[in-house]
Amino acid sequence: QKEVEQDPGPLSVPEGAIVSLNCTYSNSAFQYFMWYRQYSRKGPELLMYTYSSGNKEDGRFTAQVDKSSKYISLFIRDSQPSDSATYLCASQTGTASKLTFGTGTRLQVTL
Amino acid sequence: GAVVSQHPSRVICKSGTSVKIECRSLDFQATTMFWYRQFPKQSLMLMATSNEGSKATYEQGVEKDKFLINHASLTLSTLTVTSAHPEDSSFYICSASNRVGETQYFGPGTRLLVL
């Protein structure tokens, strides 16, 4: 079993839809949780990071972490074609420690 | 926001030559930097972790004599692929962790093609 599980998709939604991306993890020692967006042939771009459980909102993006169920979510409101990319969830146990990634979910937002 | 740059963005070299890739944190000091490799349609694979002023820690299966990492300052780490071969062709990405270490910021990546 992988430490971080993520549905690879692809996930296709119409423009304007609310997108829900999810990951589950098995390592109870994970403390920091991130979401990255990666366009083809580019490095990952940090969207959100959270410490421990809770919600965090930034513009159209909301990240949720539920440590009791080991569940990580990213919601994208009013999705745009420019949101089409691969979304990676990642976790780390402590500060400056290595990241454990999910496999990434490929999202396609259609006109 | 935190910006990490990589140079070059693309490099083509002949088999047997060495290639150096630079990773710089532009607006913050990075005590820890990471080097990843990514194959098409796959997730990132961590190669090594480097801390400023000390030797890099390599992941299992990564040849330290093949992939030389230097982290000489708080804003610069370099990866040198020595005696490159076609199987070393890949997308190499660095990331930097700031002093707080709560997350990592990634560079744009370097595409290496070895002929």
mmCIF file with all atom_site columns, C-alpha atoms in Angstrom:
data_model
loop_
_atom_site.group_PDB
_atom_site.id
_atom_site.type_symbol
_atom_site.label_atom_id
_atom_site.label_alt_id
_atom_site.label_comp_id
_atom_site.label_asym_id
_atom_site.label_entity_id
_atom_site.label_seq_id
_atom_site.pdbx_PDB_ins_code
_atom_site.Cartn_x
_atom_site.Cartn_y
_atom_site.Cartn_z
_atom_site.occupancy
_atom_site.B_iso_or_equiv
_atom_site.pdbx_formal_charge
_atom_site.auth_seq_id
_atom_site.auth_comp_id
_atom_site.auth_asym_id
_atom_site.auth_atom_id
_atom_site.pdbx_PDB_model_num
ATOM 1   C CA . GLN A 1 1   ? 0.000   0.000  0.000   1.00 0.00 ? 1   GLN A CA 1
ATOM 2   C CA . LYS A 1 2   ? 1.331   3.427  -0.931  1.00 0.00 ? 2   LYS A CA 1
ATOM 3   C CA . GLU A 1 3   ? 1.623   5.958  1.872   1.00 0.00 ? 3   GLU A CA 1
ATOM 4   C CA . VAL A 1 4   ? -0.390  8.483  -0.148  1.00 0.00 ? 4   VAL A CA 1
ATOM 5   C CA . GLU A 1 5   ? -3.132  7.281  -2.483  1.00 0.00 ? 5   GLU A CA 1
ATOM 6   C CA . GLN A 1 6   ? -4.607  9.461  -5.193  1.00 0.00 ? 6   GLN A CA 1
ATOM 7   C CA . ASP A 1 7   ? -6.966  8.653  -8.050  1.00 0.00 ? 7   ASP A CA 1
ATOM 8   C CA . PRO A 1 8   ? -5.024  9.314  -11.268 1.00 0.00 ? 8   PRO A CA 1
ATOM 9   C CA . GLY A 1 9   ? -8.135  10.308 -13.223 1.00 0.00 ? 9   GLY A CA 1
ATOM 10  C CA . PRO A 1 10  ? -8.439  11.738 -15.775 1.00 0.00 ? 10  PRO A CA 1
ATOM 11  C CA . LEU A 1 11  ? -11.188 13.941 -14.385 1.00 0.00 ? 11  LEU A CA 1
ATOM 12  C CA . SER A 1 12  ? -13.115 15.983 -16.912 1.00 0.00 ? 12  SER A CA 1
ATOM 13  C CA . VAL A 1 13  ? -15.446 18.795 -15.832 1.00 0.00 ? 13  VAL A CA 1
ATOM 14  C CA . PRO A 1 14  ? -17.188 21.663 -17.636 1.00 0.00 ? 14  PRO A CA 1
ATOM 15  C CA . GLU A 1 15  ? -16.016 25.227 -17.141 1.00 0.00 ? 15  GLU A CA 1
ATOM 16  C CA . GLY A 1 16  ? -17.498 26.769 -13.999 1.00 0.00 ? 16  GLY A CA 1
ATOM 17  C CA . ALA A 1 17  ? -17.895 23.487 -12.151 1.00 0.00 ? 17  ALA A CA 1
ATOM 18  C CA . ILE A 1 18  ? -16.688 22.839 -8.627  1.00 0.00 ? 18  ILE A CA 1
ATOM 19  C CA . VAL A 1 19  ? -13.848 20.337 -8.660  1.00 0.00 ? 19  VAL A CA 1
ATOM 20  C CA . SER A 1 20  ? -13.100 18.028 -5.753  1.00 0.00 ? 20  SER A CA 1
ATOM 21  C CA . LEU A 1 21  ? -9.719  16.342 -5.639  1.00 0.00 ? 21  LEU A CA 1
ATOM 22  C CA . ASN A 1 22  ? -8.894  13.878 -2.893  1.00 0.00 ? 22  ASN A CA 1
ATOM 23  C CA . CYS A 1 23  ? -6.098  11.863 -1.361  1.00 0.00 ? 23  CYS A CA 1
ATOM 24  C CA . THR A 1 24  ? -5.881  9.408  1.478   1.00 0.00 ? 24  THR A CA 1
ATOM 25  C CA . TYR A 1 25  ? -2.790  8.595  3.462   1.00 0.00 ? 25  TYR A CA 1
ATOM 26  C CA . SER A 1 26  ? -1.681  5.911  5.858   1.00 0.00 ? 26  SER A CA 1
ATOM 27  C CA . ASN A 1 27  ? 1.238   7.449  7.766   1.00 0.00 ? 27  ASN A CA 1
ATOM 28  C CA . SER A 1 28  ? -0.016  8.954  11.021  1.00 0.00 ? 28  SER A CA 1
ATOM 29  C CA . ALA A 1 29  ? 3.236   10.891 11.351  1.00 0.00 ? 29  ALA A CA 1
ATOM 30  C CA . PHE A 1 30  ? 2.381   13.215 8.465   1.00 0.00 ? 30  PHE A CA 1
ATOM 31  C CA . GLN A 1 31  ? 1.976   16.764 9.797   1.00 0.00 ? 31  GLN A CA 1
ATOM 32  C CA . TYR A 1 32  ? 2.179   19.015 6.729   1.00 0.00 ? 32  TYR A CA 1
ATOM 33  C CA . PHE A 1 33  ? -0.008  18.659 3.682   1.00 0.00 ? 33  PHE A CA 1
ATOM 34  C CA . MET A 1 34  ? 0.378   20.325 0.300   1.00 0.00 ? 34  MET A CA 1
ATOM 35  C CA . TRP A 1 35  ? -1.294  20.588 -3.045  1.00 0.00 ? 35  TRP A CA 1
ATOM 36  C CA . TYR A 1 36  ? 0.719   21.266 -6.158  1.00 0.00 ? 36  TYR A CA 1
ATOM 37  C CA . ARG A 1 37  ? -0.388  21.962 -9.707  1.00 0.00 ? 37  ARG A CA 1
ATOM 38  C CA . GLN A 1 38  ? 1.830   20.768 -12.517 1.00 0.00 ? 38  GLN A CA 1
ATOM 39  C CA . TYR A 1 39  ? 1.424   21.732 -16.135 1.00 0.00 ? 39  TYR A CA 1
ATOM 40  C CA . SER A 1 40  ? 2.978   19.541 -18.787 1.00 0.00 ? 40  SER A CA 1
ATOM 41  C CA . ARG A 1 41  ? 6.764   19.935 -18.980 1.00 0.00 ? 41  ARG A CA 1
ATOM 42  C CA . LYS A 1 42  ? 6.842   22.330 -16.019 1.00 0.00 ? 42  LYS A CA 1
ATOM 43  C CA . GLY A 1 43  ? 7.832   22.069 -12.379 1.00 0.00 ? 43  GLY A CA 1
ATOM 44  C CA . PRO A 1 44  ? 5.095   21.710 -9.736  1.00 0.00 ? 44  PRO A CA 1
ATOM 45  C CA . GLU A 1 45  ? 3.585   24.962 -8.482  1.00 0.00 ? 45  GLU A CA 1
ATOM 46  C CA . LEU A 1 46  ? 2.581   25.172 -4.830  1.00 0.00 ? 46  LEU A CA 1
ATOM 47  C CA . LEU A 1 47  ? -1.126  25.948 -4.454  1.00 0.00 ? 47  LEU A CA 1
ATOM 48  C CA . MET A 1 48  ? -1.780  25.409 -0.774  1.00 0.00 ? 48  MET A CA 1
ATOM 49  C CA . TYR A 1 49  ? -0.188  23.961 2.292   1.00 0.00 ? 49  TYR A CA 1
ATOM 50  C CA . THR A 1 50  ? -1.665  23.262 5.698   1.00 0.00 ? 50  THR A CA 1
ATOM 51  C CA . TYR A 1 51  ? -0.407  22.093 9.022   1.00 0.00 ? 51  TYR A CA 1
ATOM 52  C CA . SER A 1 52  ? -2.392  19.384 10.795  1.00 0.00 ? 52  SER A CA 1
ATOM 53  C CA . SER A 1 53  ? -6.182  19.286 10.428  1.00 0.00 ? 53  SER A CA 1
ATOM 54  C CA . GLY A 1 54  ? -8.325  22.130 9.235   1.00 0.00 ? 54  GLY A CA 1
ATOM 55  C CA . ASN A 1 55  ? -9.359  24.216 6.272   1.00 0.00 ? 55  ASN A CA 1
ATOM 56  C CA . LYS A 1 56  ? -7.482  26.824 4.314   1.00 0.00 ? 56  LYS A CA 1
ATOM 57  C CA . GLU A 1 57  ? -8.869  29.034 1.587   1.00 0.00 ? 57  GLU A CA 1
ATOM 58  C CA . ASP A 1 58  ? -7.057  31.035 -1.067  1.00 0.00 ? 58  ASP A CA 1
ATOM 59  C CA . GLY A 1 59  ? -9.146  32.585 -3.796  1.00 0.00 ? 59  GLY A CA 1
ATOM 60  C CA . ARG A 1 60  ? -10.907 29.814 -5.710  1.00 0.00 ? 60  ARG A CA 1
ATOM 61  C CA . PHE A 1 61  ? -9.003  27.082 -3.873  1.00 0.00 ? 61  PHE A CA 1
ATOM 62  C CA . THR A 1 62  ? -9.881  25.454 -0.553  1.00 0.00 ? 62  THR A CA 1
ATOM 63  C CA . ALA A 1 63  ? -7.755  22.774 1.075   1.00 0.00 ? 63  ALA A CA 1
ATOM 64  C CA . GLN A 1 64  ? -9.095  20.498 3.792   1.00 0.00 ? 64  GLN A CA 1
ATOM 65  C CA . VAL A 1 65  ? -7.251  18.050 5.990   1.00 0.00 ? 65  VAL A CA 1
ATOM 66  C CA . ASP A 1 66  ? -8.989  15.552 8.262   1.00 0.00 ? 66  ASP A CA 1
ATOM 67  C CA . LYS A 1 67  ? -6.329  13.747 10.230  1.00 0.00 ? 67  LYS A CA 1
ATOM 68  C CA . SER A 1 68  ? -8.866  11.540 11.996  1.00 0.00 ? 68  SER A CA 1
ATOM 69  C CA . SER A 1 69  ? -9.829  9.929  8.688   1.00 0.00 ? 69  SER A CA 1
ATOM 70  C CA . LYS A 1 70  ? -6.464  10.570 6.990   1.00 0.00 ? 70  LYS A CA 1
ATOM 71  C CA . TYR A 1 71  ? -8.188  12.409 4.171   1.00 0.00 ? 71  TYR A CA 1
ATOM 72  C CA . ILE A 1 72  ? -6.895  15.378 2.168   1.00 0.00 ? 72  ILE A CA 1
ATOM 73  C CA . SER A 1 73  ? -9.059  17.407 -0.202  1.00 0.00 ? 73  SER A CA 1
ATOM 74  C CA . LEU A 1 74  ? -8.685  20.292 -2.611  1.00 0.00 ? 74  LEU A CA 1
ATOM 75  C CA . PHE A 1 75  ? -11.729 22.119 -3.930  1.00 0.00 ? 75  PHE A CA 1
ATOM 76  C CA . ILE A 1 76  ? -11.591 24.397 -6.947  1.00 0.00 ? 76  ILE A CA 1
ATOM 77  C CA . ARG A 1 77  ? -14.516 26.743 -7.430  1.00 0.00 ? 77  ARG A CA 1
ATOM 78  C CA . ASP A 1 78  ? -15.537 28.238 -10.771 1.00 0.00 ? 78  ASP A CA 1
ATOM 79  C CA . SER A 1 79  ? -13.076 26.024 -12.614 1.00 0.00 ? 79  SER A CA 1
ATOM 80  C CA . GLN A 1 80  ? -11.404 27.465 -15.702 1.00 0.00 ? 80  GLN A CA 1
ATOM 81  C CA . PRO A 1 81  ? -9.781  25.821 -18.733 1.00 0.00 ? 81  PRO A CA 1
ATOM 82  C CA . SER A 1 82  ? -6.472  27.184 -17.398 1.00 0.00 ? 82  SER A CA 1
ATOM 83  C CA . ASP A 1 83  ? -6.936  24.895 -14.378 1.00 0.00 ? 83  ASP A CA 1
ATOM 84  C CA . SER A 1 84  ? -6.376  21.902 -16.669 1.00 0.00 ? 84  SER A CA 1
ATOM 85  C CA . ALA A 1 85  ? -3.260  20.277 -15.245 1.00 0.00 ? 85  ALA A CA 1
ATOM 86  C CA . THR A 1 86  ? -2.107  17.462 -13.005 1.00 0.00 ? 86  THR A CA 1
ATOM 87  C CA . TYR A 1 87  ? -2.743  18.019 -9.310  1.00 0.00 ? 87  TYR A CA 1
ATOM 88  C CA . LEU A 1 88  ? -0.404  16.414 -6.815  1.00 0.00 ? 88  LEU A CA 1
ATOM 89  C CA . CYS A 1 89  ? -1.064  15.995 -3.121  1.00 0.00 ? 89  CYS A CA 1
ATOM 90  C CA . ALA A 1 90  ? 1.970   15.634 -0.888  1.00 0.00 ? 90  ALA A CA 1
ATOM 91  C CA . SER A 1 91  ? 2.725   15.180 2.785   1.00 0.00 ? 91  SER A CA 1
ATOM 92  C CA . GLN A 1 92  ? 5.711   15.441 5.065   1.00 0.00 ? 92  GLN A CA 1
ATOM 93  C CA . THR A 1 93  ? 6.305   14.314 8.612   1.00 0.00 ? 93  THR A CA 1
ATOM 94  C CA . GLY A 1 94  ? 8.306   17.271 9.835   1.00 0.00 ? 94  GLY A CA 1
ATOM 95  C CA . THR A 1 95  ? 9.871   20.513 8.762   1.00 0.00 ? 95  THR A CA 1
ATOM 96  C CA . ALA A 1 96  ? 12.289  20.295 5.839   1.00 0.00 ? 96  ALA A CA 1
ATOM 97  C CA . SER A 1 97  ? 11.700  16.562 5.519   1.00 0.00 ? 97  SER A CA 1
ATOM 98  C CA . LYS A 1 98  ? 11.125  14.791 2.254   1.00 0.00 ? 98  LYS A CA 1
ATOM 99  C CA . LEU A 1 99  ? 7.741   14.861 0.601   1.00 0.00 ? 99  LEU A CA 1
ATOM 100 C CA . THR A 1 100 ? 5.630   11.810 -0.099  1.00 0.00 ? 100 THR A CA 1
ATOM 101 C CA . PHE A 1 101 ? 3.542   12.374 -3.208  1.00 0.00 ? 101 PHE A CA 1
ATOM 102 C CA . GLY A 1 102 ? 0.348   10.926 -4.514  1.00 0.00 ? 102 GLY A CA 1
ATOM 103 C CA . THR A 1 103 ? 0.404   9.767  -8.111  1.00 0.00 ? 103 THR A CA 1
ATOM 104 C CA . GLY A 1 104 ? -1.345  12.942 -9.276  1.00 0.00 ? 104 GLY A CA 1
ATOM 105 C CA . THR A 1 105 ? -4.823  13.515 -10.726 1.00 0.00 ? 105 THR A CA 1
ATOM 106 C CA . ARG A 1 106 ? -5.087  14.789 -14.273 1.00 0.00 ? 106 ARG A CA 1
ATOM 107 C CA . LEU A 1 107 ? -7.845  17.411 -14.535 1.00 0.00 ? 107 LEU A CA 1
ATOM 108 C CA . GLN A 1 108 ? -9.387  18.618 -17.780 1.00 0.00 ? 108 GLN A CA 1
ATOM 109 C CA . VAL A 1 109 ? -11.727 21.623 -17.679 1.00 0.00 ? 109 VAL A CA 1
ATOM 110 C CA . THR A 1 110 ? -13.689 21.856 -20.900 1.00 0.00 ? 110 THR A CA 1
ATOM 111 C CA . LEU A 1 111 ? -15.388 24.865 -22.485 1.00 0.00 ? 111 LEU A CA 1
ATOM 112 C CA . GLY B 2 1   ? 6.031   34.355 -3.153  1.00 0.00 ? 1   GLY B CA 1
ATOM 113 C CA . ALA B 2 2   ? 9.029   32.069 -2.990  1.00 0.00 ? 2   ALA B CA 1
ATOM 114 C CA . VAL B 2 3   ? 10.767  31.665 -6.348  1.00 0.00 ? 3   VAL B CA 1
ATOM 115 C CA . VAL B 2 4   ? 13.135  28.913 -7.362  1.00 0.00 ? 4   VAL B CA 1
ATOM 116 C CA . SER B 2 5   ? 14.968  29.021 -10.658 1.00 0.00 ? 5   SER B CA 1
ATOM 117 C CA . GLN B 2 6   ? 16.832  26.357 -12.606 1.00 0.00 ? 6   GLN B CA 1
ATOM 118 C CA . HIS B 2 7   ? 19.428  26.677 -15.311 1.00 0.00 ? 7   HIS B CA 1
ATOM 119 C CA . PRO B 2 8   ? 19.522  25.507 -18.007 1.00 0.00 ? 8   PRO B CA 1
ATOM 120 C CA . SER B 2 9   ? 15.902  24.769 -18.852 1.00 0.00 ? 9   SER B CA 1
ATOM 121 C CA . ARG B 2 10  ? 16.940  22.360 -21.583 1.00 0.00 ? 10  ARG B CA 1
ATOM 122 C CA . VAL B 2 11  ? 20.214  20.700 -22.431 1.00 0.00 ? 11  VAL B CA 1
ATOM 123 C CA . ILE B 2 12  ? 21.277  18.266 -25.104 1.00 0.00 ? 12  ILE B CA 1
ATOM 124 C CA . CYS B 2 13  ? 24.625  16.561 -24.719 1.00 0.00 ? 13  CYS B CA 1
ATOM 125 C CA . LYS B 2 14  ? 26.633  13.713 -26.144 1.00 0.00 ? 14  LYS B CA 1
ATOM 126 C CA . SER B 2 15  ? 26.978  10.418 -24.331 1.00 0.00 ? 15  SER B CA 1
ATOM 127 C CA . GLY B 2 16  ? 29.961  10.421 -21.981 1.00 0.00 ? 16  GLY B CA 1
ATOM 128 C CA . THR B 2 17  ? 29.941  14.125 -21.197 1.00 0.00 ? 17  THR B CA 1
ATOM 129 C CA . SER B 2 18  ? 29.015  15.737 -17.888 1.00 0.00 ? 18  SER B CA 1
ATOM 130 C CA . VAL B 2 19  ? 26.177  18.178 -17.385 1.00 0.00 ? 19  VAL B CA 1
ATOM 131 C CA . LYS B 2 20  ? 25.704  20.634 -14.524 1.00 0.00 ? 20  LYS B CA 1
ATOM 132 C CA . ILE B 2 21  ? 22.275  21.895 -13.507 1.00 0.00 ? 21  ILE B CA 1
ATOM 133 C CA . GLU B 2 22  ? 21.910  24.876 -11.176 1.00 0.00 ? 22  GLU B CA 1
ATOM 134 C CA . CYS B 2 23  ? 19.072  25.458 -8.731  1.00 0.00 ? 23  CYS B CA 1
ATOM 135 C CA . ARG B 2 24  ? 18.703  28.849 -7.072  1.00 0.00 ? 24  ARG B CA 1
ATOM 136 C CA . SER B 2 25  ? 16.307  30.198 -4.476  1.00 0.00 ? 25  SER B CA 1
ATOM 137 C CA . LEU B 2 26  ? 15.829  33.789 -5.587  1.00 0.00 ? 26  LEU B CA 1
ATOM 138 C CA . ASP B 2 27  ? 14.052  35.479 -2.692  1.00 0.00 ? 27  ASP B CA 1
ATOM 139 C CA . PHE B 2 28  ? 14.675  33.271 0.311   1.00 0.00 ? 28  PHE B CA 1
ATOM 140 C CA . GLN B 2 29  ? 17.449  31.285 1.910   1.00 0.00 ? 29  GLN B CA 1
ATOM 141 C CA . ALA B 2 30  ? 17.122  27.544 1.463   1.00 0.00 ? 30  ALA B CA 1
ATOM 142 C CA . THR B 2 31  ? 18.744  25.458 4.145   1.00 0.00 ? 31  THR B CA 1
ATOM 143 C CA . THR B 2 32  ? 17.547  22.289 2.466   1.00 0.00 ? 32  THR B CA 1
ATOM 144 C CA . MET B 2 33  ? 17.199  21.563 -1.237  1.00 0.00 ? 33  MET B CA 1
ATOM 145 C CA . PHE B 2 34  ? 15.927  18.463 -2.948  1.00 0.00 ? 34  PHE B CA 1
ATOM 146 C CA . TRP B 2 35  ? 16.567  16.969 -6.378  1.00 0.00 ? 35  TRP B CA 1
ATOM 147 C CA . TYR B 2 36  ? 13.923  14.974 -8.213  1.00 0.00 ? 36  TYR B CA 1
ATOM 148 C CA . ARG B 2 37  ? 13.675  13.106 -11.457 1.00 0.00 ? 37  ARG B CA 1
ATOM 149 C CA . GLN B 2 38  ? 10.450  12.703 -13.384 1.00 0.00 ? 38  GLN B CA 1
ATOM 150 C CA . PHE B 2 39  ? 9.675   10.402 -16.281 1.00 0.00 ? 39  PHE B CA 1
ATOM 151 C CA . PRO B 2 40  ? 6.742   11.103 -18.633 1.00 0.00 ? 40  PRO B CA 1
ATOM 152 C CA . LYS B 2 41  ? 3.332   10.628 -17.035 1.00 0.00 ? 41  LYS B CA 1
ATOM 153 C CA . GLN B 2 42  ? 4.890   9.599  -13.730 1.00 0.00 ? 42  GLN B CA 1
ATOM 154 C CA . SER B 2 43  ? 5.154   11.287 -10.380 1.00 0.00 ? 43  SER B CA 1
ATOM 155 C CA . LEU B 2 44  ? 8.335   12.837 -9.046  1.00 0.00 ? 44  LEU B CA 1
ATOM 156 C CA . MET B 2 45  ? 11.056  10.535 -7.765  1.00 0.00 ? 45  MET B CA 1
ATOM 157 C CA . LEU B 2 46  ? 13.287  11.958 -5.049  1.00 0.00 ? 46  LEU B CA 1
ATOM 158 C CA . MET B 2 47  ? 16.960  11.502 -5.841  1.00 0.00 ? 47  MET B CA 1
ATOM 159 C CA . ALA B 2 48  ? 18.676  13.251 -2.966  1.00 0.00 ? 48  ALA B CA 1
ATOM 160 C CA . THR B 2 49  ? 18.384  15.771 -0.162  1.00 0.00 ? 49  THR B CA 1
ATOM 161 C CA . SER B 2 50  ? 21.071  18.381 0.326   1.00 0.00 ? 50  SER B CA 1
ATOM 162 C CA . ASN B 2 51  ? 21.690  20.640 3.277   1.00 0.00 ? 51  ASN B CA 1
ATOM 163 C CA . GLU B 2 52  ? 23.828  23.723 2.948   1.00 0.00 ? 52  GLU B CA 1
ATOM 164 C CA . GLY B 2 53  ? 27.426  23.003 3.816   1.00 0.00 ? 53  GLY B CA 1
ATOM 165 C CA . SER B 2 54  ? 27.088  19.242 4.214   1.00 0.00 ? 54  SER B CA 1
ATOM 166 C CA . LYS B 2 55  ? 27.068  16.140 2.048   1.00 0.00 ? 55  LYS B CA 1
ATOM 167 C CA . ALA B 2 56  ? 23.897  15.187 0.250   1.00 0.00 ? 56  ALA B CA 1
ATOM 168 C CA . THR B 2 57  ? 21.788  12.245 1.350   1.00 0.00 ? 57  THR B CA 1
ATOM 169 C CA . TYR B 2 58  ? 20.923  10.008 -1.579  1.00 0.00 ? 58  TYR B CA 1
ATOM 170 C CA . GLU B 2 59  ? 17.860  7.828  -1.933  1.00 0.00 ? 59  GLU B CA 1
ATOM 171 C CA . GLN B 2 60  ? 18.296  4.103  -2.319  1.00 0.00 ? 60  GLN B CA 1
ATOM 172 C CA . GLY B 2 61  ? 19.313  3.168  -5.835  1.00 0.00 ? 61  GLY B CA 1
ATOM 173 C CA . VAL B 2 62  ? 20.677  6.592  -6.777  1.00 0.00 ? 62  VAL B CA 1
ATOM 174 C CA . GLU B 2 63  ? 24.392  6.523  -7.569  1.00 0.00 ? 63  GLU B CA 1
ATOM 175 C CA . LYS B 2 64  ? 26.109  9.315  -5.669  1.00 0.00 ? 64  LYS B CA 1
ATOM 176 C CA . ASP B 2 65  ? 29.173  9.175  -7.921  1.00 0.00 ? 65  ASP B CA 1
ATOM 177 C CA . LYS B 2 66  ? 26.949  9.527  -10.954 1.00 0.00 ? 66  LYS B CA 1
ATOM 178 C CA . PHE B 2 67  ? 24.825  12.375 -9.660  1.00 0.00 ? 67  PHE B CA 1
ATOM 179 C CA . LEU B 2 68  ? 27.051  14.817 -7.818  1.00 0.00 ? 68  LEU B CA 1
ATOM 180 C CA . ILE B 2 69  ? 25.263  17.334 -5.645  1.00 0.00 ? 69  ILE B CA 1
ATOM 181 C CA . ASN B 2 70  ? 26.779  20.449 -4.151  1.00 0.00 ? 70  ASN B CA 1
ATOM 182 C CA . HIS B 2 71  ? 24.956  22.893 -1.876  1.00 0.00 ? 71  HIS B CA 1
ATOM 183 C CA . ALA B 2 72  ? 27.634  25.496 -1.298  1.00 0.00 ? 72  ALA B CA 1
ATOM 184 C CA . SER B 2 73  ? 25.419  28.392 -0.262  1.00 0.00 ? 73  SER B CA 1
ATOM 185 C CA . LEU B 2 74  ? 21.947  29.059 1.116   1.00 0.00 ? 74  LEU B CA 1
ATOM 186 C CA . THR B 2 75  ? 20.714  30.032 -2.340  1.00 0.00 ? 75  THR B CA 1
ATOM 187 C CA . LEU B 2 76  ? 22.463  27.616 -4.700  1.00 0.00 ? 76  LEU B CA 1
ATOM 188 C CA . SER B 2 77  ? 22.585  23.869 -5.210  1.00 0.00 ? 77  SER B CA 1
ATOM 189 C CA . THR B 2 78  ? 24.013  22.111 -8.243  1.00 0.00 ? 78  THR B CA 1
ATOM 190 C CA . LEU B 2 79  ? 23.451  18.666 -9.700  1.00 0.00 ? 79  LEU B CA 1
ATOM 191 C CA . THR B 2 80  ? 26.114  17.292 -12.000 1.00 0.00 ? 80  THR B CA 1
ATOM 192 C CA . VAL B 2 81  ? 25.286  14.272 -14.105 1.00 0.00 ? 81  VAL B CA 1
ATOM 193 C CA . THR B 2 82  ? 28.662  12.704 -14.777 1.00 0.00 ? 82  THR B CA 1
ATOM 194 C CA . SER B 2 83  ? 29.432  10.611 -17.850 1.00 0.00 ? 83  SER B CA 1
ATOM 195 C CA . ALA B 2 84  ? 25.850  10.939 -19.015 1.00 0.00 ? 84  ALA B CA 1
ATOM 196 C CA . HIS B 2 85  ? 24.223  8.157  -20.995 1.00 0.00 ? 85  HIS B CA 1
ATOM 197 C CA . PRO B 2 86  ? 20.952  8.053  -22.929 1.00 0.00 ? 86  PRO B CA 1
ATOM 198 C CA . GLU B 2 87  ? 19.190  6.397  -19.991 1.00 0.00 ? 87  GLU B CA 1
ATOM 199 C CA . ASP B 2 88  ? 19.921  9.531  -17.935 1.00 0.00 ? 88  ASP B CA 1
ATOM 200 C CA . SER B 2 89  ? 17.645  11.511 -20.258 1.00 0.00 ? 89  SER B CA 1
ATOM 201 C CA . SER B 2 90  ? 14.853  12.806 -18.077 1.00 0.00 ? 90  SER B CA 1
ATOM 202 C CA . PHE B 2 91  ? 13.221  15.836 -16.493 1.00 0.00 ? 91  PHE B CA 1
ATOM 203 C CA . TYR B 2 92  ? 15.192  16.982 -13.445 1.00 0.00 ? 92  TYR B CA 1
ATOM 204 C CA . ILE B 2 93  ? 13.483  19.234 -10.917 1.00 0.00 ? 93  ILE B CA 1
ATOM 205 C CA . CYS B 2 94  ? 14.834  20.842 -7.779  1.00 0.00 ? 94  CYS B CA 1
ATOM 206 C CA . SER B 2 95  ? 12.940  22.169 -4.804  1.00 0.00 ? 95  SER B CA 1
ATOM 207 C CA . ALA B 2 96  ? 13.897  24.331 -1.876  1.00 0.00 ? 96  ALA B CA 1
ATOM 208 C CA . SER B 2 97  ? 12.675  24.348 1.670   1.00 0.00 ? 97  SER B CA 1
ATOM 209 C CA . ASN B 2 98  ? 12.872  27.629 3.570   1.00 0.00 ? 98  ASN B CA 1
ATOM 210 C CA . ARG B 2 99  ? 14.160  27.987 7.119   1.00 0.00 ? 99  ARG B CA 1
ATOM 211 C CA . VAL B 2 100 ? 10.773  27.145 8.604   1.00 0.00 ? 100 VAL B CA 1
ATOM 212 C CA . GLY B 2 101 ? 10.599  24.046 6.404   1.00 0.00 ? 101 GLY B CA 1
ATOM 213 C CA . GLU B 2 102 ? 6.836   23.841 6.254   1.00 0.00 ? 102 GLU B CA 1
ATOM 214 C CA . THR B 2 103 ? 6.756   23.221 2.539   1.00 0.00 ? 103 THR B CA 1
ATOM 215 C CA . GLN B 2 104 ? 8.856   23.020 -0.627  1.00 0.00 ? 104 GLN B CA 1
ATOM 216 C CA . TYR B 2 105 ? 8.972   25.360 -3.603  1.00 0.00 ? 105 TYR B CA 1
ATOM 217 C CA . PHE B 2 106 ? 9.870   23.806 -6.926  1.00 0.00 ? 106 PHE B CA 1
ATOM 218 C CA . GLY B 2 107 ? 11.955  25.056 -9.798  1.00 0.00 ? 107 GLY B CA 1
ATOM 219 C CA . PRO B 2 108 ? 10.686  24.961 -13.411 1.00 0.00 ? 108 PRO B CA 1
ATOM 220 C CA . GLY B 2 109 ? 12.721  21.856 -14.226 1.00 0.00 ? 109 GLY B CA 1
ATOM 221 C CA . THR B 2 110 ? 15.550  20.984 -16.613 1.00 0.00 ? 110 THR B CA 1
ATOM 222 C CA . ARG B 2 111 ? 14.986  18.695 -19.529 1.00 0.00 ? 111 ARG B CA 1
ATOM 223 C CA . LEU B 2 112 ? 18.104  16.633 -20.268 1.00 0.00 ? 112 LEU B CA 1
ATOM 224 C CA . LEU B 2 113 ? 18.533  14.718 -23.499 1.00 0.00 ? 113 LEU B CA 1
ATOM 225 C CA . VAL B 2 114 ? 21.631  12.570 -23.894 1.00 0.00 ? 114 VAL B CA 1
ATOM 226 C CA . LEU B 2 115 ? 22.375  11.478 -27.433 1.00 0.00 ? 115 LEU B CA 1
#
